[in-house]
PDB file of C-alpha atoms in Angstrom:
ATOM      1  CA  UNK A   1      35.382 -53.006 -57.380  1.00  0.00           C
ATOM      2  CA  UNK A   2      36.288 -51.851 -53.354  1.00  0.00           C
ATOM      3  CA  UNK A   3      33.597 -48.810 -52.282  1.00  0.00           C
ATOM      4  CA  UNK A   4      37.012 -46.294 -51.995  1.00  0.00           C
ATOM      5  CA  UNK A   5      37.784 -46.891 -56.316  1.00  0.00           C
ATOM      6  CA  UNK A   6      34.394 -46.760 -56.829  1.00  0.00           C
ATOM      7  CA  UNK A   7      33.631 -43.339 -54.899  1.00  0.00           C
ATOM      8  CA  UNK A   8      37.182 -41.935 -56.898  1.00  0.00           C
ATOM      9  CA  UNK A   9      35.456 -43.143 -60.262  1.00  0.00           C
ATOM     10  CA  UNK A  10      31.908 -41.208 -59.183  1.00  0.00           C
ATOM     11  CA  UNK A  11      33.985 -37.908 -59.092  1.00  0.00           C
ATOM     12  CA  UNK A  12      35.494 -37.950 -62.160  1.00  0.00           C
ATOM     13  CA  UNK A  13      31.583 -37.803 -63.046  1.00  0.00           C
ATOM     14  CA  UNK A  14      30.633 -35.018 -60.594  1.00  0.00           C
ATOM     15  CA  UNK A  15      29.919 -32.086 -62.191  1.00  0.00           C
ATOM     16  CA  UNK A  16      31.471 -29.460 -59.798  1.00  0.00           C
ATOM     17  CA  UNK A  17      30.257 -25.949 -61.270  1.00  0.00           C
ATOM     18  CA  UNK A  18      26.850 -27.712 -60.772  1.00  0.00           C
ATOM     19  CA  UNK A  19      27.691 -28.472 -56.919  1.00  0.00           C
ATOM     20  CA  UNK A  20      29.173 -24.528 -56.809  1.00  0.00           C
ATOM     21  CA  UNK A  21      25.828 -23.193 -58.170  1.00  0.00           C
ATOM     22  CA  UNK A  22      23.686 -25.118 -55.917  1.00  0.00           C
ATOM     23  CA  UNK A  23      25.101 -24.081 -52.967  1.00  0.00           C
ATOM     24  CA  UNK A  24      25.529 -20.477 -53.956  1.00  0.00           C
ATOM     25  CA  UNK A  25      21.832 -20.811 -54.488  1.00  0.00           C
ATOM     26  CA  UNK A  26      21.130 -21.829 -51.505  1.00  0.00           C
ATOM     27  CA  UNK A  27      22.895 -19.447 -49.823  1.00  0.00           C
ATOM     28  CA  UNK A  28      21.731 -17.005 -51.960  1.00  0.00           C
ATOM     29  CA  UNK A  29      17.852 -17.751 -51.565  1.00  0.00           C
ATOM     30  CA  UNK A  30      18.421 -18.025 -47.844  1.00  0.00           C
ATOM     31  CA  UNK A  31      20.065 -14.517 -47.513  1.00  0.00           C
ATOM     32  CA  UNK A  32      17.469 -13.268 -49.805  1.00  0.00           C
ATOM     33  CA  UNK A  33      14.541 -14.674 -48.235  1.00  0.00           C
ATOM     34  CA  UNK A  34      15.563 -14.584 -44.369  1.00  0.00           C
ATOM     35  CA  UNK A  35      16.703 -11.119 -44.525  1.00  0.00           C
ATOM     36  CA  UNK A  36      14.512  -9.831 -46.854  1.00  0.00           C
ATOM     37  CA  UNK A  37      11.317 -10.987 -44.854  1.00  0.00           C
ATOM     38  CA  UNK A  38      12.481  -9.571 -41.502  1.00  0.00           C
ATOM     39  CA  UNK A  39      13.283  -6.151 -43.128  1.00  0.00           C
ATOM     40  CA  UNK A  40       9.951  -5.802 -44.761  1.00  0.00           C
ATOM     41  CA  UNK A  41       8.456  -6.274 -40.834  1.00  0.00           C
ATOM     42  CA  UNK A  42      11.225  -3.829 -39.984  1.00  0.00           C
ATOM     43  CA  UNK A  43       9.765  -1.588 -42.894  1.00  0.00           C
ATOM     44  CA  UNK A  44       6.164  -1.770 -41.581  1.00  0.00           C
ATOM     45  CA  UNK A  45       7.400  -1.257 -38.118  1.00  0.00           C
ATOM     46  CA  UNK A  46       9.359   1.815 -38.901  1.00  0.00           C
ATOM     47  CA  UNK A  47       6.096   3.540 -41.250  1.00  0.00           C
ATOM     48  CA  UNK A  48       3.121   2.923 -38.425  1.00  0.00           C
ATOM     49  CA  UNK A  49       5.802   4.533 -35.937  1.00  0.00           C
ATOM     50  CA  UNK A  50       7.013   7.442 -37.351  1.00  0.00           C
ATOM     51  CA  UNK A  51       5.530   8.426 -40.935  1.00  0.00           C
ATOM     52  CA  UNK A  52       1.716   7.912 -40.099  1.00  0.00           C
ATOM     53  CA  UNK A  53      -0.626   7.985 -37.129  1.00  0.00           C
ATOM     54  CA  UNK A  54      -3.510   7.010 -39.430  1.00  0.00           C
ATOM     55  CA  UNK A  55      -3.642   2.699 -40.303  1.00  0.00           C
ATOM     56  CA  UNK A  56      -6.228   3.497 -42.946  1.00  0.00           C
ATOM     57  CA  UNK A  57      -2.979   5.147 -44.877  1.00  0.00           C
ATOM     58  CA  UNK A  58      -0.824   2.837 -44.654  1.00  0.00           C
ATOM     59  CA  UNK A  59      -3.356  -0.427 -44.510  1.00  0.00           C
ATOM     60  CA  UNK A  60      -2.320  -1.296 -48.083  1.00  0.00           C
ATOM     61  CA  UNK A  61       0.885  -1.080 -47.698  1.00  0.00           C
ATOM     62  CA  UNK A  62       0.597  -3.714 -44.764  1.00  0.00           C
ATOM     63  CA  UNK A  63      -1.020  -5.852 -47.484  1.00  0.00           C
ATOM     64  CA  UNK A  64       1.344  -5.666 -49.887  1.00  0.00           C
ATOM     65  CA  UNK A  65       4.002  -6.101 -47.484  1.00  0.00           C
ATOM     66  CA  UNK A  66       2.542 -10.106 -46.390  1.00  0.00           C
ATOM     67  CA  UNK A  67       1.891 -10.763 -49.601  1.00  0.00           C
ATOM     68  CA  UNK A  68       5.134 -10.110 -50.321  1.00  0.00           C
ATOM     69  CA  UNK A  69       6.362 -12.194 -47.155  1.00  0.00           C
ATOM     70  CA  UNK A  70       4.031 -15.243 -48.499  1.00  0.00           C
ATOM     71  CA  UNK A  71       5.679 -14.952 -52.322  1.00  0.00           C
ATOM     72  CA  UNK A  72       9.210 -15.530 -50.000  1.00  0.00           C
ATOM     73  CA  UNK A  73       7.726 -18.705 -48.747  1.00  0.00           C
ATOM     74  CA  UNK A  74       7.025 -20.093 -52.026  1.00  0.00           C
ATOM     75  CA  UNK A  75      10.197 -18.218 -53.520  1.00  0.00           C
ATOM     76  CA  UNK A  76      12.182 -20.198 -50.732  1.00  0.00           C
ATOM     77  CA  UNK A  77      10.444 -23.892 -51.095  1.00  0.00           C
ATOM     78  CA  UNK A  78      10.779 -23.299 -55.199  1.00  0.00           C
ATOM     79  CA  UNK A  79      14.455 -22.570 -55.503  1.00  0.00           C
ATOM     80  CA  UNK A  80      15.086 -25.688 -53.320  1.00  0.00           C
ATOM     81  CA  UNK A  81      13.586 -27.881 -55.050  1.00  0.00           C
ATOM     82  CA  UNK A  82      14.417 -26.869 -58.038  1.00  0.00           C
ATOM     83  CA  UNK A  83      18.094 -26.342 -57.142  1.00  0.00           C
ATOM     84  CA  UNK A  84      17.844 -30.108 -56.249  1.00  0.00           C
ATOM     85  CA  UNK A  85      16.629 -31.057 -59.788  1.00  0.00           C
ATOM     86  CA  UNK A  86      19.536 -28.976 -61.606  1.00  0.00           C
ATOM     87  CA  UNK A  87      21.862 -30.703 -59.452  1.00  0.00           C
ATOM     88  CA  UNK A  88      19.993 -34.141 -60.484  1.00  0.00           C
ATOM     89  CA  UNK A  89      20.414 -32.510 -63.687  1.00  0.00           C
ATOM     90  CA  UNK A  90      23.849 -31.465 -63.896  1.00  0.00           C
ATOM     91  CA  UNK A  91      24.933 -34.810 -62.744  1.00  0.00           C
ATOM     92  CA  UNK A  92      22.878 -36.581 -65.320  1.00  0.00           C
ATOM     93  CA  UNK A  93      24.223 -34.482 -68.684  1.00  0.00           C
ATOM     94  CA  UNK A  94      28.183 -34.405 -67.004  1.00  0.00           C
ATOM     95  CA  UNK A  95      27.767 -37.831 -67.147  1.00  0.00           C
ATOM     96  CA  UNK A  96      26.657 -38.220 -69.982  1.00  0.00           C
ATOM     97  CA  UNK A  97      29.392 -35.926 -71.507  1.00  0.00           C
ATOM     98  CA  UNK A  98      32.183 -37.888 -69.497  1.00  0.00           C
ATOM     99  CA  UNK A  99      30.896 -41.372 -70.508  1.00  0.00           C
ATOM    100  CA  UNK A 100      31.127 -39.657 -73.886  1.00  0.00           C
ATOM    101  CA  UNK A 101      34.907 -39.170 -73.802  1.00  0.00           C
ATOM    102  CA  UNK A 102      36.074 -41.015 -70.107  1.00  0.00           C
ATOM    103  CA  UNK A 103      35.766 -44.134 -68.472  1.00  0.00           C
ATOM    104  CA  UNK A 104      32.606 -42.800 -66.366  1.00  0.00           C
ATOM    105  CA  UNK A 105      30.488 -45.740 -67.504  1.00  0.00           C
ATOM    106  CA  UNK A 106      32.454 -48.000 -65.306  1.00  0.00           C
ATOM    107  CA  UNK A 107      31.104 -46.867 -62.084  1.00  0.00           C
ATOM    108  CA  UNK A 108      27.700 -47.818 -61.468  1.00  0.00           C
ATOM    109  CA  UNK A 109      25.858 -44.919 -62.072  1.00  0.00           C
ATOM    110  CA  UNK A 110      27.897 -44.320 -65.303  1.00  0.00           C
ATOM    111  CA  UNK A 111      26.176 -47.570 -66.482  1.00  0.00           C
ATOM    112  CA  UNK A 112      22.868 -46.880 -65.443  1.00  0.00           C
ATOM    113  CA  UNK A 113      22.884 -43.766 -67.137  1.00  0.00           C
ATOM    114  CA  UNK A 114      24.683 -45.087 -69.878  1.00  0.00           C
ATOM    115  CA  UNK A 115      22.142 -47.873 -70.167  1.00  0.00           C
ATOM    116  CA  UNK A 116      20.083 -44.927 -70.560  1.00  0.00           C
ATOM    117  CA  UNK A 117      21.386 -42.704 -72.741  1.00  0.00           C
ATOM    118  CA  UNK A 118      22.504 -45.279 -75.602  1.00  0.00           C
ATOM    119  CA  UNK A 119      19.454 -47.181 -75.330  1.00  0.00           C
ATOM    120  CA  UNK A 120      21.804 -50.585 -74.336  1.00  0.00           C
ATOM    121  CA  UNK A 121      19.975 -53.458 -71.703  1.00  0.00           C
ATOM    122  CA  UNK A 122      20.063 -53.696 -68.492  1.00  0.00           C
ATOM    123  CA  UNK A 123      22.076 -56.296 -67.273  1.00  0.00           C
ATOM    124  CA  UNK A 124      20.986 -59.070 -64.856  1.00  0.00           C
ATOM    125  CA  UNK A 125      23.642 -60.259 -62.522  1.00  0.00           C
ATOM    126  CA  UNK A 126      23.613 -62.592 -59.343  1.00  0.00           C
ATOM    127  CA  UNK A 127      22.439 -62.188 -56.230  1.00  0.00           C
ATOM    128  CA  UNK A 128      25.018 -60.900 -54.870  1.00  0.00           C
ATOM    129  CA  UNK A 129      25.134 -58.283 -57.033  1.00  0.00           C
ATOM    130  CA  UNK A 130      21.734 -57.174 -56.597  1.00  0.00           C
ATOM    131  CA  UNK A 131      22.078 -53.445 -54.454  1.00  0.00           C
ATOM    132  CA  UNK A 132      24.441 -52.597 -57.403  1.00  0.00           C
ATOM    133  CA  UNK A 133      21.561 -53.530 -59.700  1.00  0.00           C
ATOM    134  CA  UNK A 134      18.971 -51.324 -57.726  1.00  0.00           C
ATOM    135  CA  UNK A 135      20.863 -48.875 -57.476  1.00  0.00           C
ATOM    136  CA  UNK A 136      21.989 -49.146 -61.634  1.00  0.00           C
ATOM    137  CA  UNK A 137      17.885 -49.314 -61.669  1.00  0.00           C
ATOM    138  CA  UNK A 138      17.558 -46.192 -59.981  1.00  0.00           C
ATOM    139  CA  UNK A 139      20.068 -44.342 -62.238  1.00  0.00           C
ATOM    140  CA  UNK A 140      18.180 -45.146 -65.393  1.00  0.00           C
ATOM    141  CA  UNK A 141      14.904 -44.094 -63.727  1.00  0.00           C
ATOM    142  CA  UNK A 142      16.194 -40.913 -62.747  1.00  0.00           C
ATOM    143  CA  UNK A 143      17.719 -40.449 -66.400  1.00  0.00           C
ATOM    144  CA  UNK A 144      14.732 -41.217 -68.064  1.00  0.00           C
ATOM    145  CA  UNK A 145      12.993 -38.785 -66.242  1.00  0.00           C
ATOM    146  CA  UNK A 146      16.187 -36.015 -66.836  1.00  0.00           C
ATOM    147  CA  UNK A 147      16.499 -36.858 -70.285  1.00  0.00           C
ATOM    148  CA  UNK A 148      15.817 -33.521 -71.848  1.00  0.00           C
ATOM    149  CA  UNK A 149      18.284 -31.219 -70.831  1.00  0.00           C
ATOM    150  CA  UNK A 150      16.878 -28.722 -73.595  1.00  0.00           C
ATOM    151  CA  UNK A 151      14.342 -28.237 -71.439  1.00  0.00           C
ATOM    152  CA  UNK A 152      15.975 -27.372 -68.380  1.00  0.00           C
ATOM    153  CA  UNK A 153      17.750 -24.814 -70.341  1.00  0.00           C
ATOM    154  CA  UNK A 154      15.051 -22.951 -71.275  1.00  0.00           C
ATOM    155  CA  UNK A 155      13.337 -22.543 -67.974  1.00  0.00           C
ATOM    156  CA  UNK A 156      16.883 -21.698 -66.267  1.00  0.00           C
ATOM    157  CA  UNK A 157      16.749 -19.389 -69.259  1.00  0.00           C
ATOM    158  CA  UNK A 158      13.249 -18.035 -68.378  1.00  0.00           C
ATOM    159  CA  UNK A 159      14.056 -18.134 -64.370  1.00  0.00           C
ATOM    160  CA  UNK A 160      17.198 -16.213 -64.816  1.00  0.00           C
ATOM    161  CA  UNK A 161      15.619 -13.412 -66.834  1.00  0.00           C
ATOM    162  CA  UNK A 162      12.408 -13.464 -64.310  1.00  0.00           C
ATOM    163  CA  UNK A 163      15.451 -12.840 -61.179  1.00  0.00           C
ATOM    164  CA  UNK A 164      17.388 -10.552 -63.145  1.00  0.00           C
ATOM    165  CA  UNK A 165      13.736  -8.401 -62.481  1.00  0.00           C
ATOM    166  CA  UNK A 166      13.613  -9.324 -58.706  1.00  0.00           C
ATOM    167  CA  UNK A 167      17.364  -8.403 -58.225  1.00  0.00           C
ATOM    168  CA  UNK A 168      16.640  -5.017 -59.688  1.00  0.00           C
ATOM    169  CA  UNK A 169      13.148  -4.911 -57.658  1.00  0.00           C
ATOM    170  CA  UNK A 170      15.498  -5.881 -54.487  1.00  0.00           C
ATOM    171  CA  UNK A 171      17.601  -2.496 -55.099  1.00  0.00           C
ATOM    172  CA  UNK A 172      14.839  -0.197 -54.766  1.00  0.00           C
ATOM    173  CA  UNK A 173      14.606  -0.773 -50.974  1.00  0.00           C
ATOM    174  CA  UNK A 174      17.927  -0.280 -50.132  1.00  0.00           C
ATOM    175  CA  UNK A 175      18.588   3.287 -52.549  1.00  0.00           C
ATOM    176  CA  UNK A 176      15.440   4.388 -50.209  1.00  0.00           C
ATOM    177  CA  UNK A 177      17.040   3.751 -47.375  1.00  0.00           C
ATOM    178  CA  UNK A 178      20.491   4.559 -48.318  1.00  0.00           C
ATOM    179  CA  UNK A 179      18.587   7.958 -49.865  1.00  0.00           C
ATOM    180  CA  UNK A 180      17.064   8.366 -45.865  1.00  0.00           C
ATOM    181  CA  UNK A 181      20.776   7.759 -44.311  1.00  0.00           C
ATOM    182  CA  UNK A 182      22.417   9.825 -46.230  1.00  0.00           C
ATOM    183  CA  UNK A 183      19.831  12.946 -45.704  1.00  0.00           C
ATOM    184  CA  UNK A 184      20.461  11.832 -41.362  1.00  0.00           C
ATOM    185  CA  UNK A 185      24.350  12.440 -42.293  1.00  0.00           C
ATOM    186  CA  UNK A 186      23.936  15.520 -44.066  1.00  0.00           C
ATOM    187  CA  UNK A 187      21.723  16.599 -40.780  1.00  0.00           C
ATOM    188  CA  UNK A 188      24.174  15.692 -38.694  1.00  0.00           C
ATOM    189  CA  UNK A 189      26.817  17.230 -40.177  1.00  0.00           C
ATOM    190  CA  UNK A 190      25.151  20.365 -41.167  1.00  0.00           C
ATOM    191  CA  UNK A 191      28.405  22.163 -42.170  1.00  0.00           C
ATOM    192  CA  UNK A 192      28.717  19.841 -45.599  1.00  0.00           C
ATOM    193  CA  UNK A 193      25.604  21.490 -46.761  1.00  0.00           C
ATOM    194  CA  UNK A 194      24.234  24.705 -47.296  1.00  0.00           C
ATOM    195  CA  UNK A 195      20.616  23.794 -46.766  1.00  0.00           C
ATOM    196  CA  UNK A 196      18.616  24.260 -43.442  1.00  0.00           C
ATOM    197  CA  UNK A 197      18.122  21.231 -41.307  1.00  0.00           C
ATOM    198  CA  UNK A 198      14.745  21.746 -41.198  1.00  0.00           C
ATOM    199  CA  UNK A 199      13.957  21.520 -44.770  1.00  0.00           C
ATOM    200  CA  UNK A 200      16.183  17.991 -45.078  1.00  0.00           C
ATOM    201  CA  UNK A 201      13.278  15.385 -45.126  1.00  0.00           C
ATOM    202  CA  UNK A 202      12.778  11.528 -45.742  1.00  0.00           C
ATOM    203  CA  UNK A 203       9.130  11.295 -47.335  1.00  0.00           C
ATOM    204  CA  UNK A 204       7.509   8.356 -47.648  1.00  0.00           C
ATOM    205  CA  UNK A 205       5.017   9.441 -50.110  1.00  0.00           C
ATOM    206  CA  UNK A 206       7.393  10.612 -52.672  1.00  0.00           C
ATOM    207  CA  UNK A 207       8.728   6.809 -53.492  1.00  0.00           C
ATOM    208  CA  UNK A 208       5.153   5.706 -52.998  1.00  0.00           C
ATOM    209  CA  UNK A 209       5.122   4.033 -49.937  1.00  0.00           C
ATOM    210  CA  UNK A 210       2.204   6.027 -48.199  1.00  0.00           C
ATOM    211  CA  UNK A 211      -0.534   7.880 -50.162  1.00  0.00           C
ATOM    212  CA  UNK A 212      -0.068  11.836 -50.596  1.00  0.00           C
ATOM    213  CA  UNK A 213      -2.592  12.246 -48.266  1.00  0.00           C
ATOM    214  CA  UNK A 214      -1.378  10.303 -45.284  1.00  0.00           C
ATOM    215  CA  UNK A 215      -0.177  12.471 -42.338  1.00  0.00           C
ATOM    216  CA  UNK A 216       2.718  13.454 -41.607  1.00  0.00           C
ATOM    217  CA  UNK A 217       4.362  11.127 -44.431  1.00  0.00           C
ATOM    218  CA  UNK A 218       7.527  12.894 -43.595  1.00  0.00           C
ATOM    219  CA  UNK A 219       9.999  13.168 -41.321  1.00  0.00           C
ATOM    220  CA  UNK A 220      12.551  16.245 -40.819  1.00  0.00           C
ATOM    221  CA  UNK A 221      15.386  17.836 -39.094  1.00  0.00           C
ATOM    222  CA  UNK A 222      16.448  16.427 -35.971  1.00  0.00           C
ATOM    223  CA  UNK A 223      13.923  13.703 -35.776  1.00  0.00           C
ATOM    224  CA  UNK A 224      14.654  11.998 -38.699  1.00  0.00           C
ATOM    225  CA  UNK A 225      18.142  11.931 -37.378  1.00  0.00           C
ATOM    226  CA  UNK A 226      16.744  10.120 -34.328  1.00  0.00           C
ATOM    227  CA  UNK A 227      15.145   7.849 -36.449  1.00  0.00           C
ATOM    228  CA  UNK A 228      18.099   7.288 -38.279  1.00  0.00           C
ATOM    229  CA  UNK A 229      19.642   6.346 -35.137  1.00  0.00           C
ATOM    230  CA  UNK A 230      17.352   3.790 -33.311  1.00  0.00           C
ATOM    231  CA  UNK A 231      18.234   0.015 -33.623  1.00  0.00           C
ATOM    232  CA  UNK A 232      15.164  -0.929 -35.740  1.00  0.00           C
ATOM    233  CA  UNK A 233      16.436   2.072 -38.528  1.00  0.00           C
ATOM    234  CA  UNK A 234      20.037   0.365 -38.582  1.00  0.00           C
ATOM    235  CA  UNK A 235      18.959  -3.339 -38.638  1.00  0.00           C
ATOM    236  CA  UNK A 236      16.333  -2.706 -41.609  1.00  0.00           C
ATOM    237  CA  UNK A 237      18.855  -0.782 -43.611  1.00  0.00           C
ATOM    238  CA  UNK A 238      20.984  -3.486 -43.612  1.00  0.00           C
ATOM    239  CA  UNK A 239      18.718  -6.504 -43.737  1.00  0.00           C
ATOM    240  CA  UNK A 240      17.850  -4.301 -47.055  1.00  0.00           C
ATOM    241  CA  UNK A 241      21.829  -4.633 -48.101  1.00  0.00           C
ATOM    242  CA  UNK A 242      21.889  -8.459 -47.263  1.00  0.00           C
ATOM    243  CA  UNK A 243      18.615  -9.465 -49.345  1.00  0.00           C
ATOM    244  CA  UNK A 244      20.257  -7.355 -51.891  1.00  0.00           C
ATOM    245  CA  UNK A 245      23.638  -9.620 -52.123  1.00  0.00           C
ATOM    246  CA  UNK A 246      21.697 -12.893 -51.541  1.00  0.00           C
ATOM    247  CA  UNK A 247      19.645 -12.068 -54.565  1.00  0.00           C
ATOM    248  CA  UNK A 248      22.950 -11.454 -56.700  1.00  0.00           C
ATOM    249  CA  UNK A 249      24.125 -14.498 -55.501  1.00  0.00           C
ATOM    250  CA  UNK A 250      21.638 -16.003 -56.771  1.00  0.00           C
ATOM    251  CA  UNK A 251      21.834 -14.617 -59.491  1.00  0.00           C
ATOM    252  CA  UNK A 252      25.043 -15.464 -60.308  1.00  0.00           C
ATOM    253  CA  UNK A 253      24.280 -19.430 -59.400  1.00  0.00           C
ATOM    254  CA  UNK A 254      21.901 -19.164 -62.119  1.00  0.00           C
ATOM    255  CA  UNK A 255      23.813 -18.263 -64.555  1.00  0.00           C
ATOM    256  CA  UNK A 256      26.724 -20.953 -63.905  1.00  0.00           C
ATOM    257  CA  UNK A 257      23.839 -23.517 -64.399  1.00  0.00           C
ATOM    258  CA  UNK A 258      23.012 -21.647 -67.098  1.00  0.00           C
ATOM    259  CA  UNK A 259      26.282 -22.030 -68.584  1.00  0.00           C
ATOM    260  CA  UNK A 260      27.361 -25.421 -67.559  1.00  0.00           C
ATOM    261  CA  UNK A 261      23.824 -26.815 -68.621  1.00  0.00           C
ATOM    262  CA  UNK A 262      24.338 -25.561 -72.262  1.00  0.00           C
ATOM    263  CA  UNK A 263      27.922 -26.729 -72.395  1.00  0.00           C
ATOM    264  CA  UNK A 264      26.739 -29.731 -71.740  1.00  0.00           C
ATOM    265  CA  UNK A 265      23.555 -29.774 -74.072  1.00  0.00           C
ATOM    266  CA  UNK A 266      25.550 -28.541 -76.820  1.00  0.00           C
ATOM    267  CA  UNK A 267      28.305 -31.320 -76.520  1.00  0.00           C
ATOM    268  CA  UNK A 268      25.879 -33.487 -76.291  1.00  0.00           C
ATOM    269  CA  UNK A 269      24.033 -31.986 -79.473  1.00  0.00           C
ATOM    270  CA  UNK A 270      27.239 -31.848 -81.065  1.00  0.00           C
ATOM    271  CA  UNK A 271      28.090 -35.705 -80.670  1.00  0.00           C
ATOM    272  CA  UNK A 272      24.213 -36.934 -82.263  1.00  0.00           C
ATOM    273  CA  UNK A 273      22.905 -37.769 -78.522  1.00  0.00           C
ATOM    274  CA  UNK A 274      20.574 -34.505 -77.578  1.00  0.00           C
ATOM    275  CA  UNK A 275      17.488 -35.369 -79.548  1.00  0.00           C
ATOM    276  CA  UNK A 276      16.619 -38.500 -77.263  1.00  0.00           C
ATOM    277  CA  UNK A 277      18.139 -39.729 -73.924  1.00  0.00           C
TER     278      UNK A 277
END
């Protein structure tokens, strides 16, 4: 079999809402980790500058802020590796589930996981054959090892319902900020409101941010709208927006593994082969 029919046979086995959700999640952990980092600095930047001349008031919040920035390191190095393993994954059951009902055993993979998944020998062939016996060798290594899809489920279940939290965390930011930008339009448009400009304020304290005793924890009047328009203001805002989107994209690659990895289980459930691979 010629390397061209052989690479036309591996797609029929290529399990392309897995491929679609891996690199939505990789785009989507990127986004959210990237942007999400460098708004945070933003964030501190923007509080030791403008809402408090004290660091004893806003010393915790620096704390919490690079512990957060570490927990994005590990979020980042997690979700690759992990969205490596569903893809391993999502190869393995598809298949599994196309050897089931195609010709997908004929390529070489498709018999290595075959060999796998009904239990059959591994064949010895010449010497000439060897690569496409290491590489048949690898395949039923690597299914041995993904041979409980059950499980994969259930932490995709468990992962999804753990960044359904962060994605709702990850909105907090940005209705503070869009809260703040919309109090600098009102200012600067003073006749679509009846208040004074001096009484429209952005304080910190009130979401939490900086203790009620920090001074001046608030901003008013014509120098929040300053604020509102310096570079670091308008680049935080909407590093907010992007870690926002990159965490609903990743939420949304979770959920097509999600549902492609219990199609999958539950054909193969349904056809006698999901107790043992």
């Amino acid at each position: 079999m010629g390397w061209l029919e052989c690479c036309a046979r591996c797609l029929i086995g290529a399990p392309f809402a897995s491929l679609v959700a891996t690199g939505l999640c990789f785009f989507g952990v990127a986004l959210f980790c990237g942007c999400g980092h460098e708004a945070l600095t933003g964030t501190e930047r923007l509080i030791e500058t403008y809402f408090s001349k004290n660091y004893q008031d806003y010393e915790y919040l620096i704390d919490v802020i690079h512990a957060f920035q570490y927990v994005i390191y590990g979020t980042a190095s997690f979700f690759f590796l992990y969205g490596a393993l569903l893809l391993a994954e999502g190869f393995y059951t598809t298949g599994a589930v196309r050897q089931i009902f195609g010709d997908y055993k004929t390529t070489i993979c498709g018999k290595g996981l075959s060999a796998t998944v009904t239990g059959g020998q591994k064949g010895r062939g010449s010497r000439g054959h060897h690569q496409a016996h290491s590489l048949e060798r690898v395949c039923q290594c690597l299914g041995k090892w993904l041979g409980h899809p059950d499980k994969f489920v259930g932490i995709t279940y468990a992962l999804t319902v753990v960044w359904l939290l962060v994605f709702a965390c990850s909105a907090v930011p940005v209705y503070i900020y869009f809260n703040t930008w919309t109090t600098c339009q009102s200012i600067a448009f003073p006749t679509k409101t009846s208040a004074s400009i001096g009484t429209l304020c952005a304080d910190a304290r009130m979401y939490g941010v900086l203790p009620w005793n920090a001074f001046p924890g608030k901003v008013c009047g014509s120098n929040l709208l300053s604020i509102c328009k310096t570079p670091e203001f308008q680049m935080t805002f909407h590093l907010f927006i992007a870690a926002f989107v990159g965490a609903a994209a990743t939420l949304v690659s979770l959920l097509t593994y999600m549902i492609a990895a219990t199609y999958n289980f539950a054909v193969l459930k349904l056809m006698g082969r999901g107790t043992k691979f």
